[in-house]
mmCIF file of C-alpha atoms in Angstrom:
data_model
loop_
_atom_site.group_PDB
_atom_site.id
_atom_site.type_symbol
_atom_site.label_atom_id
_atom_site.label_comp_id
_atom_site.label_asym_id
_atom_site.label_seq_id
_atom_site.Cartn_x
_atom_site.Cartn_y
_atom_site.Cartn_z
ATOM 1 C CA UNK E 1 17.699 90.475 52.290
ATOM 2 C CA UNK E 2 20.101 87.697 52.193
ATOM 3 C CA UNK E 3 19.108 85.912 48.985
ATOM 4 C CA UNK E 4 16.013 84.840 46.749
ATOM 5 C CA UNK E 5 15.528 81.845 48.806
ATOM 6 C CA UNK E 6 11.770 81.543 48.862
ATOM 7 C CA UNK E 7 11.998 77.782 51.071
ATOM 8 C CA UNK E 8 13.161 78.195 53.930
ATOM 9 C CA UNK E 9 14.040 75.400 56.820
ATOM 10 C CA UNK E 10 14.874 76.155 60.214
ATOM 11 C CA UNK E 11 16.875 73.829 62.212
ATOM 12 C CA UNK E 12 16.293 74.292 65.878
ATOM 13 C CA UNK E 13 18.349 72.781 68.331
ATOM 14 C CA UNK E 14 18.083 71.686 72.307
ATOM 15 C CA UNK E 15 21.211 72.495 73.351
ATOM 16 C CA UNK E 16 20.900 70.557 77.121
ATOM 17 C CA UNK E 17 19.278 67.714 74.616
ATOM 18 C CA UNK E 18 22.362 66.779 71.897
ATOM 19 C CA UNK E 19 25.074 64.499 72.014
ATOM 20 C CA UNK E 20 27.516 63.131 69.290
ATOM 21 C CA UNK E 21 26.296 61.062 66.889
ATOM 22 C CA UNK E 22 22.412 61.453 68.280
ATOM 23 C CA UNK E 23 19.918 63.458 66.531
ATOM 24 C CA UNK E 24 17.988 64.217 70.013
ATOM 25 C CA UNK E 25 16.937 67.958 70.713
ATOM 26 C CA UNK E 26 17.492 67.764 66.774
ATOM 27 C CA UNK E 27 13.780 69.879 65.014
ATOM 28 C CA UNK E 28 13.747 70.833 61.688
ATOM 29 C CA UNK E 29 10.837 72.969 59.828
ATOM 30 C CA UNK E 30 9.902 74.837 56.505
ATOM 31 C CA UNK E 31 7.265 77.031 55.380
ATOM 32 C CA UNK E 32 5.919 74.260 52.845
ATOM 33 C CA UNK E 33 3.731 72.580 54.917
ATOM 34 C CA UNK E 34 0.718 73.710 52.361
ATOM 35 C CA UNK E 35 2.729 72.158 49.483
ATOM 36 C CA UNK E 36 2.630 68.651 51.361
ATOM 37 C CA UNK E 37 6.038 69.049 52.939
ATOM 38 C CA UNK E 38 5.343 66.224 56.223
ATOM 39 C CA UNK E 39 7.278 65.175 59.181
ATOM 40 C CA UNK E 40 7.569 69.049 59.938
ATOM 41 C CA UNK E 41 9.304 69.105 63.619
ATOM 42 C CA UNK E 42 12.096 66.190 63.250
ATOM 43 C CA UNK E 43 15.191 65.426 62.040
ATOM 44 C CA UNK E 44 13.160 63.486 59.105
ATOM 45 C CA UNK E 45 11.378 66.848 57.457
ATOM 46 C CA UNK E 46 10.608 66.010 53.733
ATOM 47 C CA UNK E 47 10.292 69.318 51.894
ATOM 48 C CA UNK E 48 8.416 69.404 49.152
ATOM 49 C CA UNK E 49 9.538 72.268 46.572
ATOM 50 C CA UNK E 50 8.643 73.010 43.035
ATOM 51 C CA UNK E 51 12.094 72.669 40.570
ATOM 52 C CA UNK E 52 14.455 75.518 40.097
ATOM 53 C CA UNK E 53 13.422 77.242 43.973
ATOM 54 C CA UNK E 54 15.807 78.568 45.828
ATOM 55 C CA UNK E 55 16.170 77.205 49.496
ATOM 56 C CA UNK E 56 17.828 78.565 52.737
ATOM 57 C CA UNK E 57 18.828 76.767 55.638
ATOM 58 C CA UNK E 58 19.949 78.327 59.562
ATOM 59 C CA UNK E 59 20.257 76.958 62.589
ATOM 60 C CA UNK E 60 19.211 78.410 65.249
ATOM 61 C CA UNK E 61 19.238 77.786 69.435
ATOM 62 C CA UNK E 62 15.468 76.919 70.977
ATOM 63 C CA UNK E 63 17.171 79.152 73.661
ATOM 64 C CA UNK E 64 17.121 82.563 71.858
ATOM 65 C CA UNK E 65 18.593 84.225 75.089
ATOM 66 C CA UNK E 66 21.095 81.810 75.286
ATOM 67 C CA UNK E 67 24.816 83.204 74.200
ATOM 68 C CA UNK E 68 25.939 79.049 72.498
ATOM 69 C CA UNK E 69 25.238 80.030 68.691
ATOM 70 C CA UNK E 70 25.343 76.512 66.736
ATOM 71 C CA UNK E 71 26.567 76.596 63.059
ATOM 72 C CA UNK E 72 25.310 74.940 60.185
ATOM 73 C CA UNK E 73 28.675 73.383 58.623
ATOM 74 C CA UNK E 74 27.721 71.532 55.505
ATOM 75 C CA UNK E 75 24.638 70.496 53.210
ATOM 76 C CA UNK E 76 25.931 67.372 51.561
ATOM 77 C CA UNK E 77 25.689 65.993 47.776
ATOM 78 C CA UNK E 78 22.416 65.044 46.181
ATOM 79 C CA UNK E 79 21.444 64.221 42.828
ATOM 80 C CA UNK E 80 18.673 67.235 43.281
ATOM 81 C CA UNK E 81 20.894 70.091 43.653
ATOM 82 C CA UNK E 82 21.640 69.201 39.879
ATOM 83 C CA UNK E 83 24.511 70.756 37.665
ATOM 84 C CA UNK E 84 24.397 73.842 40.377
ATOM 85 C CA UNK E 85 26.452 71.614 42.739
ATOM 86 C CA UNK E 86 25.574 71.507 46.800
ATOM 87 C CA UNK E 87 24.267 74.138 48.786
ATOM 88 C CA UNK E 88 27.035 76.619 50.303
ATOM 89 C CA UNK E 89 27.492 79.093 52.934
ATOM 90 C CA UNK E 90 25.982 82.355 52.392
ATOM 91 C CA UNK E 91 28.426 84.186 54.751
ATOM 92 C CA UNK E 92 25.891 85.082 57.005
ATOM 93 C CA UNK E 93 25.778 81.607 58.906
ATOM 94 C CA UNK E 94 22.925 80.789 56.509
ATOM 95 C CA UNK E 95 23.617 78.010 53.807
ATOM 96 C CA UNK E 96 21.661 78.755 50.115
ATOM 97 C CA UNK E 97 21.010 76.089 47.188
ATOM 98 C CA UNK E 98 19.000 75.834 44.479
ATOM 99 C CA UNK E 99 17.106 72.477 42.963
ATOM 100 C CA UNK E 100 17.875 71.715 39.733
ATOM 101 C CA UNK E 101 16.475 68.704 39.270
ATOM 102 C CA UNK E 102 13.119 66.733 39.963
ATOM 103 C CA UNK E 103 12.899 63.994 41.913
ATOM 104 C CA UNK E 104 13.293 62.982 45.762
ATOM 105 C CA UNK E 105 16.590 62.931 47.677
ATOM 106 C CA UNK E 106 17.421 62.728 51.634
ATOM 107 C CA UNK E 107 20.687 65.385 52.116
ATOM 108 C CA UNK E 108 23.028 65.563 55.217
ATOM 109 C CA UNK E 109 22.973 68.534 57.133
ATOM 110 C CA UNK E 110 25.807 68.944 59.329
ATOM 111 C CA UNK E 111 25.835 70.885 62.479
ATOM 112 C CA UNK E 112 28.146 71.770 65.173
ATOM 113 C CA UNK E 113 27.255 72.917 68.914
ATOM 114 C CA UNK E 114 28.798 73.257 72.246
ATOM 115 C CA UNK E 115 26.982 72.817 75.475
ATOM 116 C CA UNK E 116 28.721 75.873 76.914
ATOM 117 C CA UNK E 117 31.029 78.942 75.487
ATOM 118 C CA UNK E 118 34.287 77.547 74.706
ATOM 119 C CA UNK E 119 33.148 73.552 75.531
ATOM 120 C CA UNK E 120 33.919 71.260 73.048
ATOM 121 C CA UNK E 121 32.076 70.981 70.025
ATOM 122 C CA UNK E 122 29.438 68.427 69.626
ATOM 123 C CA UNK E 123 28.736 67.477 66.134
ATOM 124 C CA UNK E 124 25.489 65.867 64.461
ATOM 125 C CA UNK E 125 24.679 64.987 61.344
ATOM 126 C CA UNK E 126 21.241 63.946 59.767
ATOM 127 C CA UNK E 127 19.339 63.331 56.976
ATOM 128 C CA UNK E 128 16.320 65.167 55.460
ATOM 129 C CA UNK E 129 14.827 64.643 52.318
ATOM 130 C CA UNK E 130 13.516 66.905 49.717
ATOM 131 C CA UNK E 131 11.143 65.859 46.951
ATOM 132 C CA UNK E 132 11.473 68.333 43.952
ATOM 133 C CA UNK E 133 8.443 68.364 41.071
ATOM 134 C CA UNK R 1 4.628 119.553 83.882
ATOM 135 C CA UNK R 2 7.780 117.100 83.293
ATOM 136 C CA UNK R 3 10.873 117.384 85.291
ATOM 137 C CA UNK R 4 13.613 115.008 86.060
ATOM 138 C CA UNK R 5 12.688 114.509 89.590
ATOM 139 C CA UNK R 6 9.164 113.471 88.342
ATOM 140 C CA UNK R 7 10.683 110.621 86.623
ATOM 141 C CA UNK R 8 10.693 107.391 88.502
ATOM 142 C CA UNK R 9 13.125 104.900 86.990
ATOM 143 C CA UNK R 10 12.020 101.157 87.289
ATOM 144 C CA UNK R 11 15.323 99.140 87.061
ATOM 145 C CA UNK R 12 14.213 95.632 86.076
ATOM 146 C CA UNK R 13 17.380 92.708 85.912
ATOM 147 C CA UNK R 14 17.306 90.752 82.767
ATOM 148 C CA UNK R 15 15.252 87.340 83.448
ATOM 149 C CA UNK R 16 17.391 84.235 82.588
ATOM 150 C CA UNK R 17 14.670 81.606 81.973
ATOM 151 C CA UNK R 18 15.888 77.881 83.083
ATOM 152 C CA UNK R 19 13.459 76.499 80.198
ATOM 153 C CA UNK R 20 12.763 77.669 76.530
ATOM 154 C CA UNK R 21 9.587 77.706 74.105
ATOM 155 C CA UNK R 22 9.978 78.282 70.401
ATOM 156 C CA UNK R 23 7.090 78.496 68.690
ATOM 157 C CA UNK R 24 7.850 78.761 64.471
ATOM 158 C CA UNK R 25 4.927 79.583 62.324
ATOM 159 C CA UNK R 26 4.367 79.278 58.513
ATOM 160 C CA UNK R 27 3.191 82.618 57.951
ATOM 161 C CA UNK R 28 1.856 81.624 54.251
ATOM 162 C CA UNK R 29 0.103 78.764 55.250
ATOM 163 C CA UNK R 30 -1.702 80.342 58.446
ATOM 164 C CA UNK R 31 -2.543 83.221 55.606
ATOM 165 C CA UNK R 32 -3.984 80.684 53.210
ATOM 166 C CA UNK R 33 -6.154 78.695 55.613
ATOM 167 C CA UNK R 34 -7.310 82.633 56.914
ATOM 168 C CA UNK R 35 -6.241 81.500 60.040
ATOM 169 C CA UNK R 36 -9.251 78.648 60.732
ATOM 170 C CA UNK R 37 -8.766 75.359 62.144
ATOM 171 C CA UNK R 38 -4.741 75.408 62.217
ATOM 172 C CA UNK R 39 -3.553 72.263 62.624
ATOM 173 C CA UNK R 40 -0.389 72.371 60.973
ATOM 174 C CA UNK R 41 2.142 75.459 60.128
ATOM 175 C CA UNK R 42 3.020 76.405 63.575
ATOM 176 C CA UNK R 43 6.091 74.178 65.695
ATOM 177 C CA UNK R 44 6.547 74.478 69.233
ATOM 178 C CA UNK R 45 9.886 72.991 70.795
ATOM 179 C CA UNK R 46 11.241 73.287 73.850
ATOM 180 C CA UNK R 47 14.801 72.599 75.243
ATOM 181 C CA UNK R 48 13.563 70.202 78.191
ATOM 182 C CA UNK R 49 13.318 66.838 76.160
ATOM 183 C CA UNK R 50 16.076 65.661 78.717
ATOM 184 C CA UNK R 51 13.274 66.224 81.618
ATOM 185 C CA UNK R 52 10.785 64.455 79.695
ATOM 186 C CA UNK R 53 9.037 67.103 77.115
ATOM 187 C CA UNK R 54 7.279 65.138 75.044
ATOM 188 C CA UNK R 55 5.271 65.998 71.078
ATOM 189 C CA UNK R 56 8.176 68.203 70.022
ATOM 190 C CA UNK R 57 7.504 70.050 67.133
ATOM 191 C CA UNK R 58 4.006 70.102 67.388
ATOM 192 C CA UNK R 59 1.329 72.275 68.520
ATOM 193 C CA UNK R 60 0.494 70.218 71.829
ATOM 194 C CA UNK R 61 3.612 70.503 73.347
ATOM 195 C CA UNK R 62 3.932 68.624 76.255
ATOM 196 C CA UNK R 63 6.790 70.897 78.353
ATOM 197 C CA UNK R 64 8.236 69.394 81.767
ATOM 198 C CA UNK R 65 10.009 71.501 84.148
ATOM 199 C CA UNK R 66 11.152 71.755 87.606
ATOM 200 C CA UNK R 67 8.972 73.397 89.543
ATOM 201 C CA UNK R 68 10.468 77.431 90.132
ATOM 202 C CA UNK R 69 11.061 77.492 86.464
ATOM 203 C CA UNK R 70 11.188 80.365 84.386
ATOM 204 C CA UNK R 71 10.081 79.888 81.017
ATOM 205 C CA UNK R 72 10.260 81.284 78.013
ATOM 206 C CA UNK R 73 8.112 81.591 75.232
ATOM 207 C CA UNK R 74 9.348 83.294 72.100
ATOM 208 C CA UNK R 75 7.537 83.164 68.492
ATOM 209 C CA UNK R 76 9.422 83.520 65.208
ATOM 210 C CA UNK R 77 8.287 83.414 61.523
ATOM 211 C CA UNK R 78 9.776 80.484 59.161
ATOM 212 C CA UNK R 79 10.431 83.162 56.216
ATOM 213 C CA UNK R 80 12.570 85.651 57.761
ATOM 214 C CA UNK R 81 12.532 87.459 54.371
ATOM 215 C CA UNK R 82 8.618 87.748 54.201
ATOM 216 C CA UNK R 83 8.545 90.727 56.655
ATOM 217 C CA UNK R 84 5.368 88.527 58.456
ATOM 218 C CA UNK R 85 5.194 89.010 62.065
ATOM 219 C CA UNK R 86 4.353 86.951 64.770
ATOM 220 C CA UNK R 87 3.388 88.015 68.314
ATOM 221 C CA UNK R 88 1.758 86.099 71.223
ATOM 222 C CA UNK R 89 -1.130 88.521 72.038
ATOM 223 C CA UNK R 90 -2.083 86.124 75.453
ATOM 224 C CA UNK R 91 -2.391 82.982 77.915
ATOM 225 C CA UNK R 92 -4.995 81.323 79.551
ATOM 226 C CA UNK R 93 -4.961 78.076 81.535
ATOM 227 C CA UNK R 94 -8.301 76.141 81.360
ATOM 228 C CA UNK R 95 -7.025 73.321 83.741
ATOM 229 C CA UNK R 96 -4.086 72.988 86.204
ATOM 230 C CA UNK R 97 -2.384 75.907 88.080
ATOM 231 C CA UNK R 98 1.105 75.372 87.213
ATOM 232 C CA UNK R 99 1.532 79.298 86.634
ATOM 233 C CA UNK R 100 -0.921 79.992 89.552
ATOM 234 C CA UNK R 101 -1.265 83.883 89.510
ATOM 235 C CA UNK R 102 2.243 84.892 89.770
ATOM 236 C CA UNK R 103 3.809 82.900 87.360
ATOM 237 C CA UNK R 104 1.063 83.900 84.929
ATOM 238 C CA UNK R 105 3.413 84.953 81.484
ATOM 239 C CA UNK R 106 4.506 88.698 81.416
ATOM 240 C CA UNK R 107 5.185 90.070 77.687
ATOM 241 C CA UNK R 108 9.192 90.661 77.914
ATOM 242 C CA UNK R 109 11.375 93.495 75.706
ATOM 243 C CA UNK R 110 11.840 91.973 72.527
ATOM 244 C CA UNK R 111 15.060 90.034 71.383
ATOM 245 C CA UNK R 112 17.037 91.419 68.957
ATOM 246 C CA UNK R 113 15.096 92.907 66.140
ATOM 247 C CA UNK R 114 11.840 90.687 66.901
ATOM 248 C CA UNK R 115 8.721 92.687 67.437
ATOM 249 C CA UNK R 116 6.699 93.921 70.970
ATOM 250 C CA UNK R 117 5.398 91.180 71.887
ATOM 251 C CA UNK R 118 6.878 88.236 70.400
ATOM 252 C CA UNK R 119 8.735 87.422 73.763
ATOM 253 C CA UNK R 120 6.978 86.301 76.810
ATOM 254 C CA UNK R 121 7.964 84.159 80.385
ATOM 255 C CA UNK R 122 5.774 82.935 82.856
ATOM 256 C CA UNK R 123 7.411 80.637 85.848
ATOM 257 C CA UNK R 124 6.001 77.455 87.224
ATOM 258 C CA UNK R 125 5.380 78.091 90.543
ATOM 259 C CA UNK R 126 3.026 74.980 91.558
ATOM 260 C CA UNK R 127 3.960 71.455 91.336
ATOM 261 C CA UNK R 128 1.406 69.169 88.547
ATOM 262 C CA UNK R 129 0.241 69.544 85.061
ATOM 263 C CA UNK R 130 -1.857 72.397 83.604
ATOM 264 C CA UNK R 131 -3.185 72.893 80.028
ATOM 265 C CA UNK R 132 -2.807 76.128 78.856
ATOM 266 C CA UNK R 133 -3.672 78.098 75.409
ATOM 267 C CA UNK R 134 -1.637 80.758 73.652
ATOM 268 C CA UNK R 135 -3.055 82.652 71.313
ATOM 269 C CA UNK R 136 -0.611 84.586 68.582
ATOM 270 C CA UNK R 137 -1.410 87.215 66.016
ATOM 271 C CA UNK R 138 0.258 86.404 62.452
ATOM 272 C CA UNK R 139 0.727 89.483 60.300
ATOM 273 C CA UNK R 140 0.705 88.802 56.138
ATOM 274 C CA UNK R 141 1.384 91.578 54.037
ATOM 275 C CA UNK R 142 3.204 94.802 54.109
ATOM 276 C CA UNK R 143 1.061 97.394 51.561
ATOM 277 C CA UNK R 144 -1.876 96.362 52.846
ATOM 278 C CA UNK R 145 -1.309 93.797 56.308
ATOM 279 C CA UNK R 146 -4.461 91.619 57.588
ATOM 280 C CA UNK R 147 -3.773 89.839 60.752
ATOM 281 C CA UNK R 148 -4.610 86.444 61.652
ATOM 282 C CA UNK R 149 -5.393 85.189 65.191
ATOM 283 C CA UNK R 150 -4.436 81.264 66.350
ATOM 284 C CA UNK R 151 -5.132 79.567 69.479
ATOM 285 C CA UNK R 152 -4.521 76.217 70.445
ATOM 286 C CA UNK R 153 -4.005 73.749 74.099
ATOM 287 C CA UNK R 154 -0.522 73.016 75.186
ATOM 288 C CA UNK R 155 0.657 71.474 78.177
ATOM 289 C CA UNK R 156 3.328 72.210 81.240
ATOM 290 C CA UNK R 157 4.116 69.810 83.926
ATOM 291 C CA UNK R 158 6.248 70.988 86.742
ATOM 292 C CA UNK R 159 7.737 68.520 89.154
#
């Protein structure tokens, strides 16, 4: 069990779909869709979470045969993550964070794929928002 | 009586599918709605949005492929920690024959640690558009597990 997370989102990712600076082949989802969470299935997902849970974040390839692994690189700043500071690597290619603090926030998730083994990397960044009661 | 010369070994290759289905379900919320009139809480994408897949990340998936496809269709859980399970128990196809009767999706040896069952491919042997429906068992609960059976229409065009 990696962690008390009890949120989690799953980024999934079209590999023969992304490009720098694009957020295309870009779907992100959580298991708070009964809270209210919307816009489940984009880049845009707004999570709703209740203060003080524990969230966990991977990244995954739609192709689950496929051997191109992306990596989730960095959850940015946000004035919900509180006195805790930003989510951080978990060391199993997971990132973990906790919300300290109510109110609504969009966070950039970072994320780094190549289009083959040993291609370069292609990097995207975008924005999802969490509201915290 | 069992001897080594009665066994017939079946070597199968490993099928590389050209096009990929993930299907992520909320577990909880599938649970909490007993499994009735799902509209939400399950996420299908597929890595053909270059080809023209359209309604990613929803449940009526609109999947384009060239024609000789393979395709895979693979289901996960959102809470990996929640020791729910999710299989596809089935396909149908109530219009179009895009899988005709020998592309029709075969159950596939699991990936990784995933479950019989969660990992399926059919190909798309005909050229046009077919509506098909999957139906997936969600499992809740270790002590005492109830299952929950979903269905729903997505699409495939093959060109």
């Amino acid at each position: 069990m990696a962690s008390s997370a009890t949120v989690f989102i799953q980024i999934w990712v079209d590999i023969n779909a992304i490009q720098n600076g694009s957020t295309r082949g870009v779907y992100a989802v959580d298991n708070r869709v009964g809270a209210g969470s919307t816009n489940e299935g984009t880049p845009n997902l707004l999570t709703q979470v209740t203060n003080g849970s524990t969230i966990q974040w991977n990244v995954y390839n739609i192709d689950a045969t496929s051997t191109v692994v992306p990596t989730l690189t960095a959850i940015g700043n946000a004035n919900i993550w509180g006195a805790g500071g930003q989510p951080q690597a978990d060391g199993t290619g997971a990132f973990v964070g906790q919300v300290q603090a109510t109110g609504q926030d969009a966070y950039q998730v970072t994320i780094n794929a190549q289009k083959q083994p040993g291609s370069a990397g292609i990097t995207i960044n975008f924005d999802p928002s969490m509201a915290v009661k | 009586m069992m001897s080594a010369s009665n066994l017939v070994l079946v070597q199968t290759a490993v099928l590389q599918p050209q096009a990929f289905v993930t299907i992520a379900v909320d577990t909880a919320y599938v649970a909490s709605q007993q499994g009735q009139n799902i509209s939400h809480g399950v996420y299908m994408m597929d890595n053909q949005v270059s080809n023209g897949s359209t309604n990613e990340g929803q449940m009526e998936l609109s999947t384009v492929v060239p024609v000789g496809s393979l395709i895979g269709f693979n289901t996960v859980p959102i809470n990996p920690g929640s020791g729910d399970t999710v299989i596809i128990t089935g396909f149908t196809v109530s219009q179009g024959s895009v899988f005709g009767s020998q592309g029709y999706p075969q159950q596939q040896p699991p990936i990784g640690t995933e479950p019989v069952g969660a990992y399926w491919i059919g190909q798309a042997m005909n050229v046009g558009h077919q509506t098909y429906q999957i139906q997936i068992k969600v499992t809740v609960g270790q002590l005492r597990p109830i299952s929950y059976y979903v269905n729903w229409d997505p699409f495939i065009t093959a060109k």
